[in-house]
Short mmCIF file of C-alpha atoms in Angstrom, two decimals:
data_model
loop_
_atom_site.label_atom_id
_atom_site.label_comp_id
_atom_site.label_asym_id
_atom_site.label_seq_id
_atom_site.Cartn_x
_atom_site.Cartn_y
_atom_site.Cartn_z
CA MET C 7 0.23 -0.31 -0.35
CA GLY C 8 1.59 3.45 -0.88
CA LEU C 9 2.16 6.09 1.49
CA THR C 10 -0.50 8.68 1.61
CA PRO C 11 0.41 12.37 0.48
CA GLU C 12 0.75 13.06 5.07
CA ALA C 13 3.16 10.59 5.37
CA LEU C 14 5.56 11.42 2.05
CA GLN C 15 5.73 15.01 3.37
CA ALA C 16 6.72 13.53 6.99
CA LYS C 17 9.10 11.05 5.47
CA ILE C 18 10.38 14.57 3.20
CA GLU C 19 11.05 16.29 6.42
CA SER C 20 12.97 13.39 8.13
CA VAL C 21 15.48 13.16 5.06
CA GLU C 22 16.21 16.59 4.89
CA ASP C 23 16.72 16.44 8.78
CA LEU C 24 19.46 13.52 7.88
CA GLN C 25 20.81 15.79 4.90
CA ALA C 26 21.50 18.79 7.02
CA ILE C 27 23.60 16.37 9.70
CA VAL C 28 25.58 14.92 6.71
CA LYS C 29 26.30 18.52 5.96
CA THR C 30 27.35 19.22 8.85
CA MET C 31 29.73 16.00 9.08
CA LYS C 32 30.98 16.92 5.64
CA ALA C 33 31.91 20.67 7.03
CA LEU C 34 33.63 19.43 10.48
CA ALA C 35 35.55 16.58 8.71
CA SER C 36 37.01 19.33 5.98
CA VAL C 37 37.43 21.21 8.80
CA SER C 38 39.21 18.72 11.03
CA ILE C 39 41.70 17.56 7.77
CA GLN C 40 43.14 21.20 7.82
CA GLN C 41 43.70 21.17 11.25
CA TYR C 42 45.55 17.90 11.80
CA ARG C 43 47.78 18.13 7.84
CA LYS C 44 48.82 21.60 9.95
CA ALA C 45 49.66 19.69 12.81
CA MET C 46 52.07 17.37 10.00
CA GLU C 47 53.08 20.39 8.66
CA SER C 48 54.36 22.25 11.56
CA LEU C 49 56.40 18.69 12.78
CA GLU C 50 58.28 18.92 9.71
CA ASP C 51 60.50 21.49 10.62
CA TYR C 52 61.22 19.84 14.19
CA SER C 53 61.57 16.53 12.31
CA ARG C 54 64.42 17.76 9.58
CA THR C 55 66.32 19.69 13.22
CA VAL C 56 66.06 16.22 14.69
CA GLU C 57 67.97 14.54 11.46
CA MET C 58 70.14 16.75 10.87
CA GLY C 59 71.59 16.82 14.75
CA LEU C 60 71.44 13.14 14.10
CA GLN C 61 73.71 13.69 10.97
CA VAL C 62 76.13 16.15 12.09
CA MET C 63 76.92 12.94 14.97
CA LEU C 64 76.73 10.40 12.64
CA GLN C 65 79.36 12.33 10.24
CA GLN C 66 81.51 13.46 13.08
CA GLN C 67 81.60 10.49 15.42
CA ARG C 68 81.21 7.45 12.79
CA PHE C 69 78.64 6.62 15.43
CA SER C 70 76.23 3.87 13.85
CA ASP C 71 78.79 1.16 14.38
CA ARG C 72 78.52 1.30 17.96
CA TYR C 73 76.30 3.64 19.19
CA GLY C 74 74.86 0.36 21.58
CA PRO C 75 72.82 -2.92 21.31
CA ASP C 76 69.72 -1.57 22.34
CA LEU C 77 69.11 0.26 19.05
CA LEU C 78 70.77 -1.39 16.74
CA PRO C 79 68.24 -3.70 14.28
CA LYS C 80 68.92 -6.94 15.51
CA SER C 81 67.54 -11.15 15.22
CA THR C 82 63.55 -10.84 16.23
CA ALA C 83 62.52 -14.26 14.96
CA ALA C 84 61.74 -15.82 18.07
CA GLY C 85 61.59 -12.31 20.29
CA ARG C 86 58.22 -10.52 20.81
CA VAL C 87 57.21 -7.59 18.36
CA GLY C 88 54.49 -4.86 19.59
CA ALA C 89 52.25 -3.41 17.08
CA LEU C 90 50.88 0.01 17.59
CA VAL C 91 47.58 0.53 15.53
CA TRP C 92 46.06 3.20 14.56
CA GLY C 93 42.17 3.27 13.75
CA SER C 94 39.41 5.51 14.51
CA ASP C 95 36.66 5.72 18.09
CA ARG C 96 33.80 7.48 16.45
CA GLY C 97 32.83 5.40 12.98
CA LEU C 98 30.69 6.72 10.31
CA CYS C 99 34.26 6.81 8.31
CA GLY C 100 33.89 3.93 5.76
CA GLN C 101 36.37 1.10 5.59
CA PHE C 102 38.74 3.53 7.48
CA ASP C 103 39.26 0.82 10.20
CA GLU C 104 38.67 -2.42 8.15
CA ARG C 105 41.78 -1.25 5.63
CA ILE C 106 44.24 -0.87 8.37
CA ALA C 107 43.75 -3.78 10.09
CA ALA C 108 43.94 -5.95 6.89
CA TYR C 109 47.30 -3.83 6.14
CA THR C 110 48.41 -4.78 9.08
CA ALA C 111 47.75 -8.44 9.62
CA GLU C 112 49.23 -9.29 6.10
CA ARG C 113 52.65 -7.75 7.17
CA LEU C 114 52.60 -8.52 10.76
CA LYS C 115 51.98 -12.51 8.65
CA GLY C 116 55.12 -11.85 6.68
CA LEU C 117 57.03 -11.34 9.33
CA LYS C 118 55.99 -15.32 10.50
CA ILE C 119 55.93 -14.84 13.95
CA GLU C 120 53.52 -16.63 16.40
CA PRO C 121 50.46 -14.39 16.75
CA ALA C 122 51.13 -15.22 20.91
CA ASN C 123 54.44 -13.33 20.66
CA ILE C 124 52.50 -10.18 19.34
CA SER C 125 51.27 -7.36 21.74
CA ILE C 126 48.82 -5.32 19.75
CA ALA C 127 48.24 -1.66 21.41
CA ALA C 128 45.04 -0.41 19.67
CA ILE C 129 44.65 3.72 19.20
CA GLY C 130 41.11 3.68 18.73
CA ALA C 131 38.26 1.55 20.00
CA ARG C 132 36.90 0.10 16.54
CA ILE C 133 40.40 -1.52 15.47
CA GLU C 134 39.25 -4.27 17.80
CA THR C 135 37.06 -5.96 16.04
CA PRO C 136 39.00 -6.17 12.42
CA MET C 137 41.88 -7.53 14.48
CA GLY C 138 40.29 -9.81 16.29
CA HIS C 139 38.75 -11.17 13.38
CA ARG C 140 42.08 -11.67 11.49
CA GLY C 141 43.40 -13.81 14.43
CA TYR C 142 45.48 -10.63 16.29
CA PRO C 143 43.54 -9.79 19.34
CA VAL C 144 44.07 -6.30 20.99
CA ALA C 145 45.79 -6.50 24.31
CA GLU C 146 45.36 -2.81 25.01
CA THR C 147 43.52 0.23 23.89
CA VAL C 148 43.71 3.66 23.82
CA ALA C 149 41.91 6.86 23.14
CA VAL C 150 42.07 8.51 20.03
CA PRO C 151 42.65 12.27 20.41
CA ASN C 152 39.55 14.68 19.59
CA SER C 153 42.13 17.48 18.67
CA ALA C 154 45.22 18.49 17.75
CA THR C 155 46.28 20.03 20.88
CA GLU C 156 45.54 16.53 22.78
CA ILE C 157 47.93 14.85 20.83
CA MET C 158 51.14 15.74 22.56
CA PRO C 159 49.78 14.24 25.76
CA ALA C 160 48.67 11.36 23.87
CA VAL C 161 52.14 11.01 22.65
CA GLN C 162 53.57 11.22 26.09
CA ASN C 163 51.64 8.30 27.80
CA LEU C 164 52.28 6.34 25.06
CA LEU C 165 55.83 6.51 25.36
CA PHE C 166 55.39 5.13 28.65
CA ALA C 167 53.46 2.60 27.42
CA ILE C 168 56.46 1.34 24.93
CA GLU C 169 59.39 1.63 27.69
CA GLU C 170 56.95 -0.63 29.98
CA TRP C 171 56.34 -2.94 26.60
CA ARG C 172 60.27 -2.98 26.87
CA SER C 173 60.97 -3.67 30.09
CA GLN C 174 58.35 -5.84 31.60
CA GLN C 175 57.34 -7.84 28.76
CA GLN C 176 60.85 -7.93 26.62
CA ILE C 177 59.13 -6.53 23.85
CA GLU C 178 62.36 -6.44 21.50
CA ARG C 179 60.56 -4.66 18.48
CA ILE C 180 58.17 -1.71 17.62
CA LEU C 181 56.10 -1.49 14.82
CA LEU C 182 53.79 1.34 13.92
CA PHE C 183 50.91 1.02 11.24
CA TYR C 184 48.82 3.75 10.31
CA ASN C 185 46.51 5.34 7.22
CA ARG C 186 48.46 8.56 5.95
CA PRO C 187 46.46 11.26 3.79
CA LEU C 188 47.06 11.17 0.05
CA THR C 189 44.87 13.94 -0.81
CA ALA C 190 41.63 15.89 0.60
CA ALA C 191 39.36 12.53 0.80
CA SER C 192 42.48 9.69 -0.16
CA TYR C 193 44.47 7.61 2.32
CA ARG C 194 47.03 4.75 2.02
CA SER C 195 48.08 2.32 4.54
CA TYR C 196 51.66 2.81 6.12
CA SER C 197 54.19 0.72 8.33
CA LEU C 198 57.37 2.19 10.46
CA GLN C 199 59.92 0.40 12.86
CA LEU C 200 60.11 2.23 15.54
CA CYS C 201 62.27 0.20 17.68
CA PRO C 202 65.05 -0.88 17.28
CA VAL C 203 66.32 2.00 14.91
CA ASP C 204 66.52 1.19 11.24
CA ALA C 205 70.56 1.19 10.82
CA SER C 206 69.75 1.99 7.22
CA TRP C 207 68.27 5.15 7.77
CA LEU C 208 70.86 5.95 10.04
CA HIS C 209 73.48 4.98 7.50
CA ARG C 210 71.88 7.66 4.77
CA LEU C 211 71.64 10.36 7.46
CA GLN C 212 75.60 9.89 7.91
CA ASP C 213 76.38 9.83 4.22
CA ARG C 214 73.96 12.77 3.24
CA GLU C 215 75.85 15.64 1.85
CA TRP C 216 75.74 18.94 4.74
CA PRO C 217 74.55 21.82 3.12
CA SER C 218 76.77 24.21 4.45
CA GLN C 219 81.16 23.74 4.70
CA ALA C 220 81.03 24.08 8.45
CA LEU C 221 80.16 20.97 10.49
CA PRO C 222 78.57 21.84 13.81
CA MET C 223 80.84 21.46 16.26
CA PHE C 224 79.01 19.65 19.93
CA THR C 225 80.67 19.14 23.61
CA ILE C 226 78.38 16.83 25.43
CA ASP C 227 78.96 13.40 25.70
CA ALA C 228 78.25 11.65 22.59
CA ARG C 229 75.86 8.40 23.80
CA GLN C 230 74.04 10.85 25.90
CA LEU C 231 73.20 13.43 23.04
CA PHE C 232 72.36 10.14 20.81
CA SER C 233 70.05 8.90 23.36
CA GLU C 234 68.17 12.47 22.92
CA PHE C 235 68.28 12.69 19.65
CA ILE C 236 66.91 9.40 19.74
CA ARG C 237 63.93 9.97 22.24
CA GLU C 238 62.79 12.86 19.71
CA TYR C 239 62.90 10.72 16.77
CA PHE C 240 60.56 8.62 18.84
CA PHE C 241 58.55 11.64 19.89
CA VAL C 242 58.45 12.43 15.96
CA SER C 243 57.55 10.06 15.16
CA LEU C 244 54.49 8.62 17.53
CA TYR C 245 53.34 12.40 16.73
CA ARG C 246 52.96 12.27 13.05
CA ALA C 247 51.47 8.59 13.69
CA PHE C 248 48.35 10.72 15.71
CA ALA C 249 48.01 13.16 13.37
CA ALA C 250 47.84 11.50 10.35
CA SER C 251 45.93 9.10 11.25
CA LEU C 252 43.29 11.51 12.27
CA ALA C 253 43.54 13.24 9.40
CA SER C 254 43.45 10.16 7.41
CA GLU C 255 40.25 9.07 9.45
CA ASN C 256 38.18 12.06 8.33
CA ALA C 257 39.83 11.94 4.84
CA SER C 258 37.50 8.91 4.88
CA ARG C 259 34.71 10.17 6.84
CA LEU C 260 34.80 12.91 4.31
CA SER C 261 34.40 10.58 1.09
CA ALA C 262 31.65 8.55 2.99
CA MET C 263 29.48 11.69 3.48
CA GLN C 264 29.98 12.51 0.24
CA SER C 265 28.55 9.32 -0.81
CA ALA C 266 25.80 9.34 1.84
CA GLU C 267 24.96 12.70 0.50
CA LYS C 268 24.46 11.95 -2.85
CA ASN C 269 22.56 8.74 -2.27
CA ILE C 270 20.18 11.26 0.05
CA GLU C 271 19.84 13.63 -2.56
CA GLU C 272 18.62 11.24 -4.66
CA ARG C 273 15.99 9.50 -2.26
CA LEU C 274 14.78 13.16 -1.95
CA ALA C 275 13.99 13.74 -5.45
CA GLU C 276 12.58 10.41 -5.60
CA LEU C 277 10.35 10.56 -2.33
CA LYS C 278 9.71 14.66 -3.75
CA ALA C 279 8.11 13.82 -7.18
CA ARG C 280 6.06 10.75 -5.98
CA TYR C 281 5.05 13.46 -3.55
CA HIS C 282 4.10 15.53 -6.39
CA ARG C 283 2.26 13.04 -8.14
CA GLN C 284 0.15 12.01 -5.46
CA ARG C 285 -0.74 15.75 -4.92
CA GLN C 286 -1.89 15.84 -8.56
CA SER C 287 -3.66 12.53 -8.20
CA ALA C 288 -5.54 14.17 -5.23
CA ILE C 289 -6.61 17.50 -7.14
CA THR C 290 -7.44 15.53 -10.43
CA ALA C 291 -9.19 13.62 -8.37
CA GLU C 292 -11.22 16.17 -6.35
CA LEU C 293 -11.90 18.38 -9.33
CA LEU C 294 -13.72 15.04 -11.57
CA ASP C 295 -15.67 14.66 -7.97
CA ILE C 296 -16.54 18.50 -8.66
CA VAL C 297 -17.66 18.22 -12.26
CA ALA C 298 -19.34 15.16 -11.32
CA GLY C 299 -21.03 16.69 -8.79
CA PHE C 300 -21.99 19.44 -10.76
CA GLU C 301 -23.11 17.29 -13.68
CA ALA C 302 -25.22 15.46 -11.27
CA LEU C 303 -27.19 18.60 -10.27
CA THR C 304 -27.68 19.72 -13.59
#
């Protein structure tokens, strides 16, 4: 049985309210993308400074072969691995969590390590289910920051958690998995080995040409200074992961809202067409009744 014009009008109003919500979410996602992209851009100068500091040390000390066994890549085939996976807390972001979960599971399987030797920490509660479905249950969950200003304390808390992993659970290797934005509405999955530090990256820094003729000098103990630079590198890597994942989440949400808006517009056009047809049919029927009544009276 078809809907009455009054019921169709109520349904149209409901769909229009939903359309307004979707448009608001699109606007919020666009603003959030810009916010987190600016956070990523502001981090680049700091990251470059940390790299240049490491470059000075490596070029002066030829330090990469003797900076400590705890930071050098080593055989971890039988060791424990810690994986940090960035997802979402709020949802309504399309396949965001599914994509990073699938990517993470594929990369972890490629390491050929028993799942029992892998500890998963989820940044965002919604990543737990897709990771569990792929055979990698989440051991602990961290809340996703709600703004760029909340990233700093989140990074600090994560650094403390990583230190506990290494000291209490004897986790030798720590990997990061997160999505990075490509355009305003697209992203790709990415992984990074946080610890041990990638020796090939350090060697590239050591061989990189210095931008001026004079190499800066330092007087602080080389091992202590190197350790401080590595801590800053950890901070930069985690901050970048948070900002990139949040920007990608909102890019995915923007894409999902654009698809939803298109579907709503099509549904709204269909309902309005049905409403106008029914109204026209009702008006025509009323006119025919009037004509028939007039003819009967005359």
